[in-house]
């Protein structure tokens, strides 16, 4: 019989007590369940006498946001812990350290990052993070390059593809990002004030063709080991440090899906400035900060990725002059298309974002939703023709003229 059961706060303490070399024998420990995501339990365990603390993250056998009617594999805890270990080996400072993975309980014991804040919250509060673009560009360049056929032994890569087959979590993405938002699905949460704009999305055949192309890439383009859900709620941040968490959606997919996820969530905050900023000058200023960050992310990512390729490329044919330019243009195009898809799903899909939904002023919230839909759909439609990151930024700026 399986030992799996969801832990209580008290059981989490008992489990933590048994971990070697963490807490003093018999010392008082406290436990709080702090999970605010859509899927898992997260326990914060601390030892007041020493100030030491750890996080226990436990997968539930269903999607917490919906309930037991949506069963979900516990294997995602393995995927998450293995992805974190690979990411740590490539970017040691940019992910939490995993102490232990316990398959029977679908439990990962990891470094407590409570001295950081979730980036979505920081952006909602109007914080700026000048080092973020460099940090996330490094995370993206190193994890995407060294897990791909460009930077990893190509036989070993095939083994990795096997290990990270993640059908149930991918199915969530296939449904919630690449299907439901484009039809009157019961999974959607359509804000009544923008029903007209949402219905236009449902009826737009030109848009649907592009979404089908992106869906096909998500299903078939096994380019790199992705984080798979790299939104600003999966990033812990403080002035001098960035940590990426929560890679349970990891699988082999198109590089642009991760880069696009980061950009989409910055653009959702860009749209939310309708209600988050107090006046038009500060709104413009914060939006310029966000688009400047997006430009820096792409520029730094591209430079670092090219440098890795020059120094560590494993494939002779891939060094043919002109191929890297072609390859990176395709990554940019995928990035733009996936950024658009990730924006649209957060406006009238199942799981939305606090940047916009927490706006108290209904008119501002509606404007933000319409702006986000306008940017998202325009990015999707332009995905196969863009040639520079500035075109993405122009699309965003045009939507708020
Ligand atoms: N390593 C960590 N250190 C501190 N808090 C964490 C850590 N990991 C997760 N959390 C907290 O738990 C919340 C949910 O975690 P997350 O991994 O995003 O779960 P889910 O997979 O359910 O979305 C985060 O928003 C954060 O508040
Ligand atoms: C039914 S899962 C919905 C949504 O939740 C996930 O996000 P998170 O784990 O960070 O809460 C993911 O984005 C899924 O698409």
Short mmCIF file of C-alpha atoms and ligand atoms in Angstrom, two decimals:
data_model
loop_
_atom_site.label_atom_id
_atom_site.label_comp_id
_atom_site.label_asym_id
_atom_site.label_seq_id
_atom_site.Cartn_x
_atom_site.Cartn_y
_atom_site.Cartn_z
CA UNK A 1 0.00 0.00 0.00
CA UNK A 2 1.26 3.48 -0.81
CA UNK A 3 2.34 5.69 2.10
CA UNK A 4 1.08 8.75 0.23
CA UNK A 5 -1.32 11.05 1.99
CA UNK A 6 -1.49 14.86 2.10
CA UNK A 7 0.44 16.02 5.17
CA UNK A 8 -1.03 18.14 7.94
CA UNK A 9 1.04 20.99 9.39
CA UNK A 10 1.87 18.76 12.40
CA UNK A 11 2.94 15.85 10.17
CA UNK A 12 5.13 18.22 8.17
CA UNK A 13 7.00 19.03 11.40
CA UNK A 14 7.43 15.34 12.19
CA UNK A 15 8.78 14.71 8.70
CA UNK A 16 11.18 17.69 8.92
CA UNK A 17 12.45 16.52 12.31
CA UNK A 18 13.67 13.27 10.78
CA UNK A 19 15.73 15.00 8.07
CA UNK A 20 19.46 14.67 8.77
CA UNK A 21 21.63 17.71 9.58
CA UNK A 22 18.91 20.33 9.44
CA UNK A 23 17.38 20.96 12.85
CA UNK A 24 18.68 20.32 16.39
CA UNK A 25 17.24 17.09 17.92
CA UNK A 26 14.16 17.82 20.03
CA UNK A 27 14.08 21.57 19.24
CA UNK A 28 10.78 23.39 18.85
CA UNK A 29 9.67 23.67 15.21
CA UNK A 30 6.74 25.59 13.74
CA UNK A 31 4.84 24.80 10.57
CA UNK A 32 2.58 26.87 8.29
CA UNK A 33 0.93 25.82 5.02
CA UNK A 34 1.57 28.81 2.73
CA UNK A 35 0.68 27.43 -0.72
CA UNK A 36 -1.05 30.12 -2.77
CA UNK A 37 -0.57 28.45 -6.17
CA UNK A 38 -3.12 26.47 -8.15
CA UNK A 39 -1.82 22.98 -7.49
CA UNK A 40 0.21 22.02 -4.41
CA UNK A 41 0.69 22.20 -0.67
CA UNK A 42 3.66 24.23 0.53
CA UNK A 43 4.77 24.02 4.19
CA UNK A 44 7.12 26.55 5.76
CA UNK A 45 8.98 24.86 8.63
CA UNK A 46 11.09 26.98 10.95
CA UNK A 47 13.20 26.55 14.07
CA UNK A 48 12.85 29.79 16.07
CA UNK A 49 15.86 29.05 18.28
CA UNK A 50 18.29 29.00 15.34
CA UNK A 51 16.40 31.01 12.70
CA UNK A 52 16.79 28.02 10.33
CA UNK A 53 13.91 27.17 7.98
CA UNK A 54 13.02 24.96 5.03
CA UNK A 55 10.17 24.47 2.58
CA UNK A 56 8.31 21.17 2.07
CA UNK A 57 6.36 21.18 -1.18
CA UNK A 58 3.89 18.32 -1.61
CA UNK A 59 1.91 17.47 -4.73
CA UNK A 60 -1.79 16.72 -4.27
CA UNK A 61 -3.39 13.98 -6.39
CA UNK A 62 -5.67 16.60 -7.97
CA UNK A 63 -5.57 20.24 -9.12
CA UNK A 64 -6.16 22.30 -5.96
CA UNK A 65 -7.70 25.19 -7.91
CA UNK A 66 -10.52 22.97 -9.21
CA UNK A 67 -10.76 20.17 -6.64
CA UNK A 68 -10.80 16.37 -6.59
CA UNK A 69 -12.83 16.26 -9.82
CA UNK A 70 -9.56 17.09 -11.65
CA UNK A 71 -7.13 14.25 -10.81
CA UNK A 72 -3.47 14.97 -11.45
CA UNK A 73 -0.39 12.77 -11.39
CA UNK A 74 1.91 12.85 -8.35
CA UNK A 75 4.81 12.19 -10.75
CA UNK A 76 4.94 15.95 -11.26
CA UNK A 77 6.83 16.19 -7.95
CA UNK A 78 9.59 14.01 -9.47
CA UNK A 79 9.63 16.14 -12.62
CA UNK A 80 9.88 19.31 -10.52
CA UNK A 81 12.70 18.08 -8.29
CA UNK A 82 14.71 16.62 -11.22
CA UNK A 83 14.27 19.82 -13.24
CA UNK A 84 15.40 21.90 -10.25
CA UNK A 85 18.53 19.76 -9.91
CA UNK A 86 19.40 20.16 -13.61
CA UNK A 87 18.73 23.90 -13.43
CA UNK A 88 20.85 24.18 -10.29
CA UNK A 89 23.74 22.41 -12.03
CA UNK A 90 23.55 24.97 -14.87
CA UNK A 91 22.69 28.12 -12.86
CA UNK A 92 23.49 27.47 -9.18
CA UNK A 93 22.42 30.90 -7.94
CA UNK A 94 19.14 31.09 -9.83
CA UNK A 95 17.04 28.27 -8.30
CA UNK A 96 16.38 27.02 -4.75
CA UNK A 97 18.61 24.21 -3.54
CA UNK A 98 16.79 20.85 -3.27
CA UNK A 99 17.71 19.01 -0.05
CA UNK A 100 15.62 15.87 -0.54
CA UNK A 101 12.99 14.42 -2.90
CA UNK A 102 10.71 11.83 -1.30
CA UNK A 103 8.79 9.95 -4.03
CA UNK A 104 6.39 8.09 -1.70
CA UNK A 105 4.99 11.35 -0.38
CA UNK A 106 5.49 13.31 -3.66
CA UNK A 107 7.43 15.74 -1.50
CA UNK A 108 10.37 18.04 -2.21
CA UNK A 109 12.39 19.57 0.61
CA UNK A 110 14.01 22.79 -0.57
CA UNK A 111 15.70 26.00 0.43
CA UNK A 112 13.41 28.58 2.03
CA UNK A 113 13.33 31.74 -0.09
CA UNK A 114 11.14 33.81 2.23
CA UNK A 115 13.69 36.64 2.18
CA UNK A 116 12.65 37.15 -1.47
CA UNK A 117 9.21 38.22 -2.73
CA UNK A 118 7.14 36.71 -5.50
CA UNK A 119 7.88 38.93 -8.49
CA UNK A 120 4.22 39.37 -9.45
CA UNK A 121 3.60 40.91 -6.02
CA UNK A 122 6.68 43.13 -6.30
CA UNK A 123 5.59 44.41 -9.71
CA UNK A 124 2.04 45.05 -8.47
CA UNK A 125 3.60 47.18 -5.71
CA UNK A 126 5.58 49.11 -8.32
CA UNK A 127 9.03 47.78 -7.40
CA UNK A 128 11.83 47.82 -9.98
CA UNK A 129 14.48 45.14 -10.35
CA UNK A 130 17.42 46.43 -12.40
CA UNK A 131 19.34 43.12 -12.21
CA UNK A 132 16.39 40.93 -13.20
CA UNK A 133 16.87 41.09 -16.98
CA UNK A 134 20.47 39.86 -16.69
CA UNK A 135 19.58 37.12 -14.20
CA UNK A 136 16.64 35.71 -16.16
CA UNK A 137 18.54 36.01 -19.48
CA UNK A 138 21.29 33.86 -17.96
CA UNK A 139 18.74 31.35 -16.63
CA UNK A 140 17.09 31.13 -20.06
CA UNK A 141 20.30 31.02 -22.10
CA UNK A 142 22.00 28.37 -19.97
CA UNK A 143 19.01 26.09 -19.30
CA UNK A 144 17.76 26.24 -22.89
CA UNK A 145 21.19 25.90 -24.54
CA UNK A 146 22.67 23.13 -22.39
CA UNK A 147 19.58 20.92 -22.55
CA UNK A 148 19.20 21.22 -26.34
CA UNK A 149 20.80 19.44 -29.29
CA UNK A 150 23.06 22.47 -29.59
CA UNK A 151 24.76 22.04 -26.22
CA UNK A 152 24.09 18.53 -24.93
CA UNK A 153 25.24 15.14 -26.24
CA UNK A 154 22.41 14.31 -28.62
CA UNK A 155 21.95 10.72 -27.40
CA UNK A 156 21.78 11.91 -23.81
CA UNK A 157 19.26 14.53 -24.87
CA UNK A 158 16.96 11.75 -26.14
CA UNK A 159 17.18 10.08 -22.72
CA UNK A 160 16.22 13.40 -21.12
CA UNK A 161 13.24 13.75 -23.46
CA UNK A 162 12.05 10.35 -22.12
CA UNK A 163 12.58 11.31 -18.47
CA UNK A 164 10.62 14.50 -18.88
CA UNK A 165 7.59 13.19 -20.71
CA UNK A 166 4.96 15.07 -18.71
CA UNK A 167 1.65 14.28 -20.45
CA UNK A 168 -0.84 15.37 -17.78
CA UNK A 169 0.75 18.73 -17.10
CA UNK A 170 1.26 19.35 -20.81
CA UNK A 171 -2.42 18.55 -21.37
CA UNK A 172 -3.32 21.35 -18.94
CA UNK A 173 -1.29 23.77 -21.07
CA UNK A 174 -2.65 22.37 -24.32
CA UNK A 175 -6.21 22.94 -23.06
CA UNK A 176 -5.88 26.13 -21.03
CA UNK A 177 -3.53 27.99 -23.38
CA UNK A 178 -3.99 26.54 -26.83
CA UNK A 179 -7.69 25.61 -26.94
CA UNK A 180 -10.16 26.91 -24.32
CA UNK A 181 -9.53 30.66 -24.79
CA UNK A 182 -10.53 30.36 -28.47
CA UNK A 183 -13.95 28.82 -27.92
CA UNK A 184 -16.87 29.12 -25.50
CA UNK A 185 -15.38 26.49 -23.16
CA UNK A 186 -16.82 25.74 -19.70
CA UNK A 187 -13.26 26.10 -18.38
CA UNK A 188 -13.21 29.82 -19.19
CA UNK A 189 -13.97 32.63 -16.75
CA UNK A 190 -15.16 35.37 -19.07
CA UNK A 191 -15.30 38.83 -17.43
CA UNK A 192 -18.82 40.08 -18.39
CA UNK A 193 -17.57 43.61 -19.18
CA UNK A 194 -15.37 42.40 -22.04
CA UNK A 195 -17.62 39.69 -23.46
CA UNK A 196 -17.70 41.45 -26.84
CA UNK A 197 -13.89 41.36 -27.13
CA UNK A 198 -13.78 37.72 -26.00
CA UNK A 199 -16.43 36.74 -28.56
CA UNK A 200 -14.31 38.45 -31.22
CA UNK A 201 -11.41 36.19 -30.15
CA UNK A 202 -13.69 33.15 -30.46
CA UNK A 203 -14.65 34.15 -34.02
CA UNK A 204 -11.26 35.21 -35.40
CA UNK A 205 -10.19 32.53 -37.89
CA UNK A 206 -6.91 34.27 -38.78
CA UNK A 207 -6.01 34.21 -35.07
CA UNK A 208 -7.02 30.55 -34.72
CA UNK A 209 -4.69 29.53 -37.56
CA UNK A 210 -1.75 31.11 -35.73
CA UNK A 211 -2.78 29.52 -32.41
CA UNK A 212 -3.00 26.14 -34.17
CA UNK A 213 0.55 26.65 -35.48
CA UNK A 214 1.78 27.50 -31.96
CA UNK A 215 -0.15 24.57 -30.47
CA UNK A 216 1.49 22.26 -32.99
CA UNK A 217 4.92 23.59 -31.96
CA UNK A 218 4.09 23.09 -28.28
CA UNK A 219 3.06 19.50 -29.03
CA UNK A 220 5.96 18.54 -31.27
CA UNK A 221 9.04 20.81 -31.03
CA UNK A 222 11.22 19.00 -28.46
CA UNK A 223 13.95 21.63 -28.51
CA UNK A 224 14.99 22.12 -24.85
CA UNK A 225 14.05 21.14 -21.33
CA UNK A 226 11.64 23.95 -20.48
CA UNK A 227 10.60 25.26 -17.11
CA UNK A 228 7.13 25.11 -18.64
CA UNK A 229 5.32 27.70 -16.50
CA UNK A 230 7.71 30.64 -16.18
CA UNK A 231 5.33 33.39 -15.09
CA UNK A 232 6.13 36.09 -12.53
CA UNK A 233 4.43 33.97 -9.82
CA UNK A 234 7.18 31.37 -10.42
CA UNK A 235 9.96 33.88 -9.77
CA UNK A 236 11.20 34.89 -6.32
CA UNK A 237 13.13 38.15 -6.33
CA UNK A 238 14.92 40.77 -4.26
CA UNK A 239 17.25 43.60 -5.26
CA UNK A 240 20.34 41.46 -5.79
CA UNK A 241 18.91 37.97 -6.34
CA UNK A 242 16.48 36.12 -8.61
CA UNK A 243 15.32 32.54 -8.00
CA UNK A 244 13.12 30.54 -10.36
CA UNK A 245 10.76 28.08 -8.64
CA UNK A 246 7.98 25.64 -9.53
CA UNK A 247 9.12 23.77 -12.70
CA UNK A 248 6.50 21.01 -12.40
CA UNK A 249 5.37 21.72 -16.00
CA UNK A 250 8.91 20.95 -17.24
CA UNK A 251 9.07 18.99 -20.51
CA UNK A 252 10.98 19.08 -23.80
CA UNK A 253 9.41 21.88 -25.83
CA UNK A 254 10.12 25.03 -27.85
CA UNK A 255 12.56 27.50 -26.24
CA UNK A 256 10.30 30.45 -27.06
CA UNK A 257 7.63 29.09 -24.70
CA UNK A 258 9.73 29.92 -21.61
CA UNK A 259 11.03 33.26 -22.92
CA UNK A 260 7.51 34.19 -24.04
CA UNK A 261 6.09 33.33 -20.61
CA UNK A 262 8.37 35.84 -18.87
CA UNK A 263 7.62 38.55 -21.42
CA UNK A 264 3.86 37.89 -21.34
CA UNK A 265 3.72 38.36 -17.60
CA UNK A 266 5.65 41.63 -17.78
CA UNK A 267 3.18 42.76 -20.43
CA UNK A 268 0.19 41.76 -18.28
CA UNK A 269 1.58 44.06 -15.62
CA UNK A 270 2.10 46.68 -18.38
CA UNK A 271 -1.64 46.44 -19.15
CA UNK A 272 -2.51 46.54 -15.43
CA UNK A 273 -0.83 49.93 -15.07
CA UNK A 274 -4.26 51.29 -16.14
CA UNK A 275 -5.23 50.79 -12.51
CA UNK A 276 -1.92 50.29 -10.70
CA UNK A 277 -0.39 53.67 -11.61
CA UNK A 278 -1.81 56.78 -9.99
CA UNK A 279 -1.27 59.21 -12.90
CA UNK A 280 -0.35 59.17 -16.55
CA UNK A 281 3.30 60.23 -16.06
CA UNK A 282 4.06 57.43 -13.59
CA UNK A 283 2.10 55.00 -15.79
CA UNK A 284 4.27 55.88 -18.82
CA UNK A 285 7.41 55.71 -16.71
CA UNK A 286 6.65 52.26 -15.26
CA UNK A 287 5.60 50.96 -18.67
CA UNK A 288 8.93 52.14 -20.09
CA UNK A 289 10.69 50.31 -17.26
CA UNK A 290 8.79 47.10 -18.18
CA UNK A 291 9.43 47.34 -21.92
CA UNK A 292 13.07 48.26 -21.26
CA UNK A 293 13.33 45.10 -19.17
CA UNK A 294 11.82 43.06 -22.00
CA UNK A 295 14.30 44.51 -24.52
CA UNK A 296 17.20 43.77 -22.15
CA UNK A 297 16.00 40.20 -21.54
CA UNK A 298 15.96 39.39 -25.24
CA UNK A 299 19.20 41.23 -26.03
CA UNK A 300 21.12 39.67 -23.14
CA UNK A 301 19.60 36.24 -23.80
CA UNK A 302 20.63 36.35 -27.47
CA UNK A 303 24.19 37.52 -26.69
CA UNK A 304 24.70 34.88 -23.99
CA UNK A 305 23.15 32.13 -26.08
CA UNK A 306 25.41 32.95 -29.06
CA UNK A 307 28.47 32.99 -26.77
CA UNK A 308 27.56 29.57 -25.33
CA UNK A 309 27.02 28.23 -28.84
CA UNK A 310 30.46 29.49 -29.98
CA UNK A 311 32.20 28.04 -26.97
CA UNK A 312 30.25 24.84 -26.24
CA UNK A 313 28.35 23.91 -29.43
CA UNK A 314 28.38 20.10 -29.89
CA UNK A 315 27.24 19.86 -33.53
CA UNK A 316 29.55 20.52 -36.51
CA UNK A 317 26.77 21.18 -39.03
CA UNK A 318 25.15 23.65 -36.65
CA UNK A 319 28.33 25.79 -36.89
CA UNK A 320 27.58 26.50 -40.57
CA UNK A 321 27.64 30.31 -40.99
CA UNK A 322 24.08 31.66 -41.14
CA UNK A 323 22.46 28.81 -39.18
CA UNK A 324 22.66 30.55 -35.78
CA UNK A 325 20.99 33.64 -37.26
CA UNK A 326 18.18 31.53 -38.71
CA UNK A 327 17.79 29.58 -35.44
CA UNK A 328 17.63 32.64 -33.21
CA UNK A 329 15.13 34.36 -35.50
CA UNK A 330 12.88 31.32 -35.14
CA UNK A 331 13.30 31.43 -31.34
CA UNK A 332 12.32 35.12 -31.40
CA UNK A 333 9.26 34.38 -33.51
CA UNK A 334 8.19 31.56 -31.20
CA UNK A 335 8.81 33.86 -28.22
CA UNK A 336 6.47 36.50 -29.65
CA UNK A 337 3.72 33.99 -30.50
CA UNK A 338 3.89 32.21 -27.15
CA UNK A 339 3.99 35.54 -25.28
CA UNK A 340 0.74 36.47 -27.01
CA UNK A 341 -0.87 33.10 -26.19
CA UNK A 342 0.19 33.38 -22.55
CA UNK A 343 -1.42 36.82 -22.32
CA UNK A 344 -4.75 35.83 -23.87
CA UNK A 345 -5.17 32.79 -21.58
CA UNK A 346 -4.82 35.01 -18.47
CA UNK A 347 -7.69 37.34 -19.49
CA UNK A 348 -10.67 35.01 -19.93
CA UNK A 349 -9.21 31.54 -19.29
CA UNK A 350 -9.43 29.38 -16.15
CA UNK A 351 -6.44 30.78 -14.25
CA UNK A 352 -6.02 34.55 -14.35
CA UNK A 353 -3.54 37.01 -12.81
CA UNK A 354 -3.68 39.23 -9.75
CA UNK A 355 -2.04 42.17 -11.60
CA UNK A 356 -5.35 42.71 -13.41
CA UNK A 357 -7.97 40.87 -11.35
CA UNK A 358 -7.12 42.71 -8.15
CA UNK A 359 -7.75 46.14 -9.70
CA UNK A 360 -10.55 47.67 -7.64
CA UNK A 361 -11.63 50.25 -10.21
CA UNK A 362 -13.90 48.36 -12.62
CA UNK A 363 -13.30 50.74 -15.53
CA UNK A 364 -9.53 50.48 -15.12
CA UNK A 365 -9.77 46.69 -14.87
CA UNK A 366 -11.81 46.56 -18.07
CA UNK A 367 -9.33 48.82 -19.89
CA UNK A 368 -6.44 46.63 -18.70
CA UNK A 369 -8.20 43.47 -19.90
CA UNK A 370 -8.90 44.99 -23.32
CA UNK A 371 -5.31 46.22 -23.64
CA UNK A 372 -3.93 42.80 -22.71
CA UNK A 373 -6.21 41.08 -25.24
CA UNK A 374 -5.24 43.59 -27.93
CA UNK A 375 -1.51 43.07 -27.30
CA UNK A 376 -1.84 39.29 -26.96
CA UNK A 377 -3.82 38.80 -30.16
CA UNK A 378 -1.56 41.20 -32.12
CA UNK A 379 1.55 39.32 -30.96
CA UNK A 380 0.03 35.99 -31.97
CA UNK A 381 -0.83 37.34 -35.41
CA UNK A 382 2.65 38.78 -35.94
CA UNK A 383 4.58 35.74 -34.70
CA UNK A 384 5.66 34.43 -38.10
CA UNK A 385 6.90 37.76 -39.45
CA UNK A 386 8.69 39.62 -36.62
CA UNK A 387 12.39 40.24 -37.01
CA UNK A 388 13.24 42.20 -33.84
CA UNK A 389 12.19 42.54 -30.20
CA UNK A 390 11.45 46.21 -30.88
CA UNK A 391 8.45 45.15 -32.95
CA UNK A 392 6.97 43.41 -29.89
CA UNK A 393 7.54 46.56 -27.84
CA UNK A 394 5.95 48.74 -30.54
CA UNK A 395 2.89 46.46 -30.46
CA UNK A 396 2.57 46.97 -26.70
CA UNK A 397 3.09 50.73 -26.89
CA UNK A 398 0.57 51.07 -29.73
CA UNK A 399 -2.11 49.36 -27.61
CA UNK A 400 -1.94 52.13 -24.99
CA UNK A 401 -1.64 55.18 -27.27
N1 LIG B 1 11.28 27.72 -1.86
C1 LIG B 1 10.32 28.49 -1.37
N2 LIG B 1 10.57 29.37 -0.36
C2 LIG B 1 9.59 30.14 0.17
N3 LIG B 1 8.31 30.09 -0.23
C3 LIG B 1 7.98 29.25 -1.24
C4 LIG B 1 8.97 28.41 -1.85
N4 LIG B 1 8.36 27.68 -2.80
C5 LIG B 1 7.07 28.05 -2.80
N5 LIG B 1 6.83 29.00 -1.87
C6 LIG B 1 5.55 29.67 -1.56
O1 LIG B 1 4.49 28.82 -1.95
C7 LIG B 1 3.73 29.44 -3.01
C8 LIG B 1 3.29 28.38 -3.99
O2 LIG B 1 4.44 27.75 -4.53
P1 LIG B 1 4.47 27.19 -6.00
O3 LIG B 1 5.72 26.39 -6.15
O4 LIG B 1 4.25 28.30 -6.97
O5 LIG B 1 3.20 26.21 -5.95
P2 LIG B 1 2.16 25.75 -7.06
O6 LIG B 1 2.92 24.71 -7.83
O7 LIG B 1 1.00 25.22 -6.33
O8 LIG B 1 1.85 26.97 -7.91
C9 LIG B 1 4.64 30.51 -3.60
O9 LIG B 1 3.87 31.55 -4.18
C10 LIG B 1 5.41 30.95 -2.38
O10 LIG B 1 4.63 31.87 -1.64
C1 LIG B 2 -5.31 23.87 -13.39
S1 LIG B 2 -3.74 24.57 -13.28
C2 LIG B 2 -3.90 26.22 -13.88
C3 LIG B 2 -2.61 26.92 -14.02
O1 LIG B 2 -1.93 26.89 -12.76
C4 LIG B 2 -0.54 26.72 -12.97
O2 LIG B 2 0.14 27.74 -12.32
P1 LIG B 2 0.79 27.64 -10.86
O3 LIG B 2 1.25 26.21 -10.65
O4 LIG B 2 1.95 28.57 -10.90
O5 LIG B 2 -0.24 28.07 -9.88
C5 LIG B 2 -0.33 26.76 -14.47
O6 LIG B 2 -0.03 28.07 -14.92
C6 LIG B 2 -1.63 26.27 -14.99
O7 LIG B 2 -1.88 26.62 -16.33
#
